[in-house]
Coordinates of C-alpha atoms and ligand atoms in Angstrom, one line a residue:
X821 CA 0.0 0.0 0.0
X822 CA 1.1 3.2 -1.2
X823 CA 1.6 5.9 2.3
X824 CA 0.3 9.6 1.3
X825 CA 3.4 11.5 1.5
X826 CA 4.2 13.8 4.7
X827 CA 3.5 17.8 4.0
X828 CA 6.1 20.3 5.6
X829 CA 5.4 23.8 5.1
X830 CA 7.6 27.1 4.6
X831 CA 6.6 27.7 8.2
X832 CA 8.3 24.3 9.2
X833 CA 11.1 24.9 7.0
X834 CA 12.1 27.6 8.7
X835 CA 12.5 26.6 12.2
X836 CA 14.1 23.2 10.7
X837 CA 16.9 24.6 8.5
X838 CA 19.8 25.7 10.5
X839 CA 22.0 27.9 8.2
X840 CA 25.6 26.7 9.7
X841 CA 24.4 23.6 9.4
X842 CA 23.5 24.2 5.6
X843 CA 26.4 26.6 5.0
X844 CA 28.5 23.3 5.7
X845 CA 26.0 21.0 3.8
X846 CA 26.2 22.9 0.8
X847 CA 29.5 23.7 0.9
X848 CA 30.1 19.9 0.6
X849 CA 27.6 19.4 -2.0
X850 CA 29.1 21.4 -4.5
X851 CA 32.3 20.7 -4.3
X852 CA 31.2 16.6 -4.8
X853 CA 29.4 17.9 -7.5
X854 CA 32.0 19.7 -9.3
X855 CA 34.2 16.2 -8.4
X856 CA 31.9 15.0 -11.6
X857 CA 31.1 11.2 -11.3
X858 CA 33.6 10.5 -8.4
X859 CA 31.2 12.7 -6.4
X860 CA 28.3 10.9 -6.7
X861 CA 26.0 13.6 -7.6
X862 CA 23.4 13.2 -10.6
X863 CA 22.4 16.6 -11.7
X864 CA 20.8 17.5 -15.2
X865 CA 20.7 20.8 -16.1
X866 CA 17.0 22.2 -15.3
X867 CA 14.4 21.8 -17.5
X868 CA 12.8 25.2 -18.6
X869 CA 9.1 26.0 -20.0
X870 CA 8.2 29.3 -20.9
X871 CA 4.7 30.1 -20.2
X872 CA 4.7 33.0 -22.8
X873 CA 1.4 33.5 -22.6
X874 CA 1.5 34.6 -18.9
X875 CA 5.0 36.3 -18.8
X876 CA 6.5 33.5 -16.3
X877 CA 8.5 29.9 -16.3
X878 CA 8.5 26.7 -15.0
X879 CA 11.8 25.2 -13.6
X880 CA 11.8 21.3 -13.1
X881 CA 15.2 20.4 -11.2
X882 CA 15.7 16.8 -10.2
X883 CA 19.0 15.6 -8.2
X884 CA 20.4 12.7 -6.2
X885 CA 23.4 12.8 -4.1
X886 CA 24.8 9.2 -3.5
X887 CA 26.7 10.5 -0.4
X888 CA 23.8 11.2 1.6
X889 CA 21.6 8.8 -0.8
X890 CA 18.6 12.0 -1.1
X891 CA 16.6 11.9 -4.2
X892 CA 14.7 15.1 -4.7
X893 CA 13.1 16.9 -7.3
X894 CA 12.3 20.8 -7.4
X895 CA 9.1 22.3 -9.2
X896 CA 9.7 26.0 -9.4
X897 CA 7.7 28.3 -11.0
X898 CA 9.1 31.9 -11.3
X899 CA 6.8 34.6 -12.8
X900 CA 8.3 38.1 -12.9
X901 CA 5.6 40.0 -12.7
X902 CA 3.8 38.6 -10.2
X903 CA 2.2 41.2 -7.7
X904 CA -0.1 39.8 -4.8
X905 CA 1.7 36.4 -4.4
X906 CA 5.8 35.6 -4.8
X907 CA 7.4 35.8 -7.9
X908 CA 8.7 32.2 -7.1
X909 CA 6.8 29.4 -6.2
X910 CA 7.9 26.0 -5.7
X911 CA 7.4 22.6 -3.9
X912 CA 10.3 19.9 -3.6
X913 CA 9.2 15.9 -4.0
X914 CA 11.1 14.1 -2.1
X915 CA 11.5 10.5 -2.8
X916 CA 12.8 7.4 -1.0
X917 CA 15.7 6.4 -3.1
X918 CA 15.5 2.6 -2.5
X919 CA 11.9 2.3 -4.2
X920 CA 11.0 5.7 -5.6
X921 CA 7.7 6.2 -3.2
X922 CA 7.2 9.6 -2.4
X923 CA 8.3 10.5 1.2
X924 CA 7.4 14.2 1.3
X925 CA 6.1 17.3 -0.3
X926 CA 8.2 20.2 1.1
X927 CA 7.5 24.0 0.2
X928 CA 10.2 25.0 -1.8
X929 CA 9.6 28.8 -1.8
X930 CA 11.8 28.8 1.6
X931 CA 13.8 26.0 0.2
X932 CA 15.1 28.4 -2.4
X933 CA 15.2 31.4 -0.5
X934 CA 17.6 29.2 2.3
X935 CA 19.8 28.0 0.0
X936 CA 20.2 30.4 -2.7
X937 CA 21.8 32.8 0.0
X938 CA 23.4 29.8 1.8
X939 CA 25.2 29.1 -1.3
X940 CA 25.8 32.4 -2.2
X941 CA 27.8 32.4 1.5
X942 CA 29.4 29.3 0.4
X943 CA 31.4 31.4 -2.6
X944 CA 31.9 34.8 -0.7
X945 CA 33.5 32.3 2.3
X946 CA 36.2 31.7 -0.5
X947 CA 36.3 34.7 -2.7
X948 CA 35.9 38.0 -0.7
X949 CA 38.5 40.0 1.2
X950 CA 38.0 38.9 5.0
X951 CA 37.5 41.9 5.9
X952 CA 34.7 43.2 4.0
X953 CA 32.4 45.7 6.1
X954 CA 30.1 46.9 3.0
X955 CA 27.4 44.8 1.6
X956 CA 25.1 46.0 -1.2
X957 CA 22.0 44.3 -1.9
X958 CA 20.2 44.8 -5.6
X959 CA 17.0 44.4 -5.3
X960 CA 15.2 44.4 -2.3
X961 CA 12.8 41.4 -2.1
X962 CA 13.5 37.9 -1.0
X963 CA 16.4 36.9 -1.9
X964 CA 18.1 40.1 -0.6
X965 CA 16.9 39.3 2.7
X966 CA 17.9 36.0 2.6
X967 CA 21.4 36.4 1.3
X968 CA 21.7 39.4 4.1
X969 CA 20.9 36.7 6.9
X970 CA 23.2 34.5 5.3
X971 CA 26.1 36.8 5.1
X972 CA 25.2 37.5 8.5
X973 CA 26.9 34.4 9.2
X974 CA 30.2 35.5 8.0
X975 CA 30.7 38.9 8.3
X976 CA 29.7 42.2 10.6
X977 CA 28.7 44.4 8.4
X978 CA 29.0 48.4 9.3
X979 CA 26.8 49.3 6.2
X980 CA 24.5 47.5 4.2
X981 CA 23.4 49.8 1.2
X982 CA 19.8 49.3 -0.6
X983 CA 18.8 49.8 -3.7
X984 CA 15.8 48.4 -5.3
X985 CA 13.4 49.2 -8.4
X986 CA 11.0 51.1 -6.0
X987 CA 12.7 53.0 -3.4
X988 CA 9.6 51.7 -1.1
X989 CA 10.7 48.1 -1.4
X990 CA 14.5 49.2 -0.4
X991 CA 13.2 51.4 2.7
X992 CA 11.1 48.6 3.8
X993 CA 14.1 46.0 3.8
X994 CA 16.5 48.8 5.5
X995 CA 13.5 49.1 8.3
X996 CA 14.0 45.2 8.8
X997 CA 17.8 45.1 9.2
X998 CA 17.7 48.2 11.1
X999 CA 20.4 51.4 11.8
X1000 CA 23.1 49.9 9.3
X1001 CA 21.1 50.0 6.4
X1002 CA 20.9 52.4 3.8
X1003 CA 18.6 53.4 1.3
X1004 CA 20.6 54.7 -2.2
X1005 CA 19.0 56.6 -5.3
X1006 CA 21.3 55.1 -7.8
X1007 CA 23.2 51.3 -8.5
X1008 CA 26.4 53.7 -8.5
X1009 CA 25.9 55.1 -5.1
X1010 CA 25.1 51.7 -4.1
X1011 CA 28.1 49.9 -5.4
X1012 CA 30.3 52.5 -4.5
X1013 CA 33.6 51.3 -2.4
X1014 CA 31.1 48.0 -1.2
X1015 CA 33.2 44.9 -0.6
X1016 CA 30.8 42.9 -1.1
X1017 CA 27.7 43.0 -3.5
X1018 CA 24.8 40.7 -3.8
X1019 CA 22.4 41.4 -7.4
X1020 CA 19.2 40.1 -6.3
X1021 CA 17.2 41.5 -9.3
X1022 CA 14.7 40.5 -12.0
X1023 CA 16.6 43.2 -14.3
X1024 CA 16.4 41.2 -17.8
X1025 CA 19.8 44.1 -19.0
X1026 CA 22.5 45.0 -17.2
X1027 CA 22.4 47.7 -13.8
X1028 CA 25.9 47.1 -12.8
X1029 CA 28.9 48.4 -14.1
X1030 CA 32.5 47.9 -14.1
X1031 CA 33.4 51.4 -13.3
X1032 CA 31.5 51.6 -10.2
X1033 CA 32.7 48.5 -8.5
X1034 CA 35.7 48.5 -6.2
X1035 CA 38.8 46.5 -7.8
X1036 CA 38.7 43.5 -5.6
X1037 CA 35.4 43.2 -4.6
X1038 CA 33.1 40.4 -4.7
X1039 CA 29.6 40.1 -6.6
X1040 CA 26.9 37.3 -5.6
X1041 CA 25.4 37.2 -9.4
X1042 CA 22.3 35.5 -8.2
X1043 CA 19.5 37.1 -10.8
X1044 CA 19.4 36.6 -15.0
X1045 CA 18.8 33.0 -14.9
X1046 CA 17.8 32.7 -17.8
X1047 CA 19.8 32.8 -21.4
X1048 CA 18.7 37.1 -22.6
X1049 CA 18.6 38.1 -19.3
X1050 CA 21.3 40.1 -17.3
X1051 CA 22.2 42.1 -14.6
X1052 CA 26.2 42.7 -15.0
X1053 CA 27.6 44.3 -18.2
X1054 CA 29.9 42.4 -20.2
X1055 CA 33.0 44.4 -19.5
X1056 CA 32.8 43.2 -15.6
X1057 CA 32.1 39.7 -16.7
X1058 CA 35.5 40.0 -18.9
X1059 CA 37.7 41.7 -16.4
X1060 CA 36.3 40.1 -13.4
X1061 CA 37.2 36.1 -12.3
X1062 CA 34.6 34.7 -12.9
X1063 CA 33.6 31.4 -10.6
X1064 CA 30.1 29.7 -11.2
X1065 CA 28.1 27.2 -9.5
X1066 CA 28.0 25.1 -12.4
X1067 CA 29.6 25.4 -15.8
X1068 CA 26.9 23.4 -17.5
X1069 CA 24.4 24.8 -16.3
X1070 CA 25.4 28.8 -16.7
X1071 CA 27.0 28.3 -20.3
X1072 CA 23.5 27.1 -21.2
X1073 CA 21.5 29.6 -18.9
X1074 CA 23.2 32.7 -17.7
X1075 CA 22.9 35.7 -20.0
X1076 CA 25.5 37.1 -18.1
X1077 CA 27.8 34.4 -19.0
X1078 CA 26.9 33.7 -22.9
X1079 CA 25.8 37.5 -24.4
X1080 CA 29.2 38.6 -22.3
X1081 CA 31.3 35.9 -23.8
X1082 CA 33.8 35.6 -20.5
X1083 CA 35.1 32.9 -19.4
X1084 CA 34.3 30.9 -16.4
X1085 CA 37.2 30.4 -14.4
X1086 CA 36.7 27.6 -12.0
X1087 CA 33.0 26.1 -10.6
X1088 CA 32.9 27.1 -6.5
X1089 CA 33.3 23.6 -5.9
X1090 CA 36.6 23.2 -7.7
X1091 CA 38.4 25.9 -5.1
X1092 CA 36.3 23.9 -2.4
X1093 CA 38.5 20.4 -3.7
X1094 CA 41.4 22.2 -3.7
X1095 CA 41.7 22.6 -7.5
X1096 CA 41.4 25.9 -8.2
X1097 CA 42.6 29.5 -6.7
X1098 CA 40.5 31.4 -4.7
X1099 CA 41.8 34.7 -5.9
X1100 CA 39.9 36.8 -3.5
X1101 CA 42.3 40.0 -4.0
X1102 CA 41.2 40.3 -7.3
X1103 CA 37.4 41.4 -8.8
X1104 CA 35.4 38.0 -8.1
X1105 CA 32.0 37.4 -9.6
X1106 CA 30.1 34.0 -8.7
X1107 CA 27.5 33.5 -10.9
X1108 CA 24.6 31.3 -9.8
X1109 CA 21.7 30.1 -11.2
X1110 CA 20.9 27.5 -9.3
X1111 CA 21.4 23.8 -8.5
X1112 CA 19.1 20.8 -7.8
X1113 CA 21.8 19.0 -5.2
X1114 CA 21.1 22.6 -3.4
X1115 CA 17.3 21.7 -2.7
X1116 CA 18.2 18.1 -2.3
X1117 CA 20.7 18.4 0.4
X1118 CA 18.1 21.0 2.1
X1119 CA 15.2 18.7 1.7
X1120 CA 17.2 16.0 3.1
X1121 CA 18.1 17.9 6.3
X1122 CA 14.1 19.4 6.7
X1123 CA 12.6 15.9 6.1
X1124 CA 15.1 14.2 8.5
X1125 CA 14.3 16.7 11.4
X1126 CA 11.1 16.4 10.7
X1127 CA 10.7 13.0 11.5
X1128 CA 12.4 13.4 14.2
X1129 CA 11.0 16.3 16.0
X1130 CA 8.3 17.0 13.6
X1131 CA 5.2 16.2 15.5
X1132 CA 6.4 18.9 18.4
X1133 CA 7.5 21.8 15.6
X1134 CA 3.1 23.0 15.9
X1135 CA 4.0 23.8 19.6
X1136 CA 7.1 25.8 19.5
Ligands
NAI1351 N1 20.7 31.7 -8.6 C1 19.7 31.1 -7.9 O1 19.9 30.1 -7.4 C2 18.4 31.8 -7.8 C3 18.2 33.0 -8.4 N2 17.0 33.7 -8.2 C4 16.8 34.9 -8.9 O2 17.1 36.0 -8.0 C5 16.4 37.2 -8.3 C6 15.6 37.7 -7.1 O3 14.7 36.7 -6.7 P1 13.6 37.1 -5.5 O4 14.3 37.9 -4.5 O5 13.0 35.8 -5.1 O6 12.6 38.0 -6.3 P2 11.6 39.1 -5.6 O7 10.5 39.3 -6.6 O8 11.3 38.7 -4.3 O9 12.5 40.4 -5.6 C7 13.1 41.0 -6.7 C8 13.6 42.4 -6.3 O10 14.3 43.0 -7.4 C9 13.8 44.3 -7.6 N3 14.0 44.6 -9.0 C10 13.4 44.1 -10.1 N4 13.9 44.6 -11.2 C11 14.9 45.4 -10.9 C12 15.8 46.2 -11.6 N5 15.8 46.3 -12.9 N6 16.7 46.9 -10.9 C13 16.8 46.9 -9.5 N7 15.9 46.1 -8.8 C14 15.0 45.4 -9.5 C15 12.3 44.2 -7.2 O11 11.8 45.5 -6.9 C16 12.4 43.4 -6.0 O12 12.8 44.1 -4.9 C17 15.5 36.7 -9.5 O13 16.2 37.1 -10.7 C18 15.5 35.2 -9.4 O14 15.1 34.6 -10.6 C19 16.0 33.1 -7.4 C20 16.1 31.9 -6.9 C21 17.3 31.1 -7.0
2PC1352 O1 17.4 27.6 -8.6 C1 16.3 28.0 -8.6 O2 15.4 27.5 -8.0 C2 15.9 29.2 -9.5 N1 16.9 29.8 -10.1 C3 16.3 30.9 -10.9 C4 14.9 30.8 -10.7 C5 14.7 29.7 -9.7

């Protein structure tokens, strides 16, 4: 007899993913991934349909990792435009990988908010100057407040400059982080000396620019997941190193990446094995779009806390 799979909610997520303990998940996950078959990660690059029709996509990610043996597969739909609900939706199927029954339908919304910034920390752990003390945030919506907590983790920032399409959206972020934040009028007076910036967008053509950014800083290229979309122009993709999460995946998905033509120097996960430099004096850009083993290894941590302590997760 088939069991109905066990729902955990955004709610649940939340209280069940600790981000140290991701950070070190992740961090591990992606540098077995980038170890190709040795690693034991099985990874296709994501499946994309454009629902033209209503200005939005649907994302379809499946992954297994044979270290931790988690089969999980991500259903994310991301629609741009979208006003009175998030502009990413999304709800990860975990599977038992002995027999393929489904163990768990987990909201993925907070999945991809968690990791996305978690991974993002993974790369700036590697690639920015240790003592970085300005963070910029483009865009102002979830993923900037994600990759802020996130960074959180390793570094005190002094200032944390905001800038957003609507200046409302920034000033209601800078509220939430509180007297370090900083609301700017312009991506120049944003980027200007920051250590550290994070793009966060749904710009579809570049808003950064090489002149503006401090030589040596490092940029989180987390937005323009898809092939004609970008946020950085091509002259900072050229004369930054550029690290990725996955080569496969960006050459065939980043805009940043193919309309700039630069090349990718290392996947994160090769500096993590040891393979490549992590030239952190120099301009760094890690360009993400996003990995399946990310949500897997999540999922994997949610659903095995949950069955644990889930039943007492209502009361706390
Ligand atoms: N690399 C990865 O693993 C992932 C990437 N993403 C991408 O990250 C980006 C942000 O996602 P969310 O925070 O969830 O979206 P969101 O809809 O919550 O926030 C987007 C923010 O960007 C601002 N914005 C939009 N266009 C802008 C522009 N041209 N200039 C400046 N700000 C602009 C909006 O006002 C809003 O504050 C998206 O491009 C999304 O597709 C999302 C999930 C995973
Ligand atoms: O990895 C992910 O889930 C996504 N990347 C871009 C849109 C959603």
């Amino acid at each position: 007899m088939l069991q109905a799979p066990k729902y955990i909610s955004g709610e649940e997520v939340e209280k069940l993913l600790d981000l140290k303990e991701l950070l070190t998940s992740i961090e591990t996950g992606l540098g077995n991934y980038s170890k190709g078959k040795d690693g034991g990660v099985v990874q296709p690059v994501r499946l994309v349909v454009p629902i033209e029709k209503h200005h939005g996509n649907l994302g379809v990610m499946p992954g297994y990792s044979s270290f931790e043996d988690a089969l999980a597969t991500k259903v994310v739909a991301f629609y741009p435009e979208n006003k009175d609900l998030p502009t990413h939706q999304a709800w990860v199927l975990m599977q038992d990988p002995t027999n393929g029954s489904l163990n768990a339908i987990i909201d993925g919304g907070s999945i991809t908010a968690i990791r996305t910034g978690i991974a993002s920390a993974v790369a700036t752990k590697h690639l920015a100057n240790p003592n970085s003390h300005i963070l910029t945030l483009l865009g102002a919506g979830v993923q900037a407040r994600s990759h802020f907590k996130a960074l959180l983790l390793l570094h005190k920032f002094d200032e944390v400059r905001i800038f957003s399409r609507t200046r409302a959206s920034a000033q209601k972020l800078a509220k939430e982080i509180g007297k370090t934040a900083k609301v700017c009028s312009s991506v120049e007076e944003a980027v200007e000396d920051a250590d550290i910036i994070v793009t966060v967008s749904f710009a579809t053509t570049p808003i950064l620019k090489a002149e503006w950014v401090k030589p040596g800083a490092h940029i989180n290229a987390v937005g323009a997941c898809r092939p004609d979309w970008r946020e950085l122009e091509s002259s900072l993709m050229q004369q930054s190193v550029v690290y990725c999460d996955s080569r496969e995946a960006c050459s065939q998905e980043s805009g940043d990446v193919i309309l700039s033509g630069c090349d990718i120097y290392a996947e994160i996960g090769e500096v993590i094995n040891g393979e490549k430099l992590a030239l952190w004096e120099k301009t760094t850009v890690f360009k993400s779009v996003g990995m399946a083993i990310e949500d897997v290894l999540s999922a994997k941590i949610v659903f095995d806390k949950y069955m644990r302590i889930g039943s007492t997760l209502a009361e706390k």
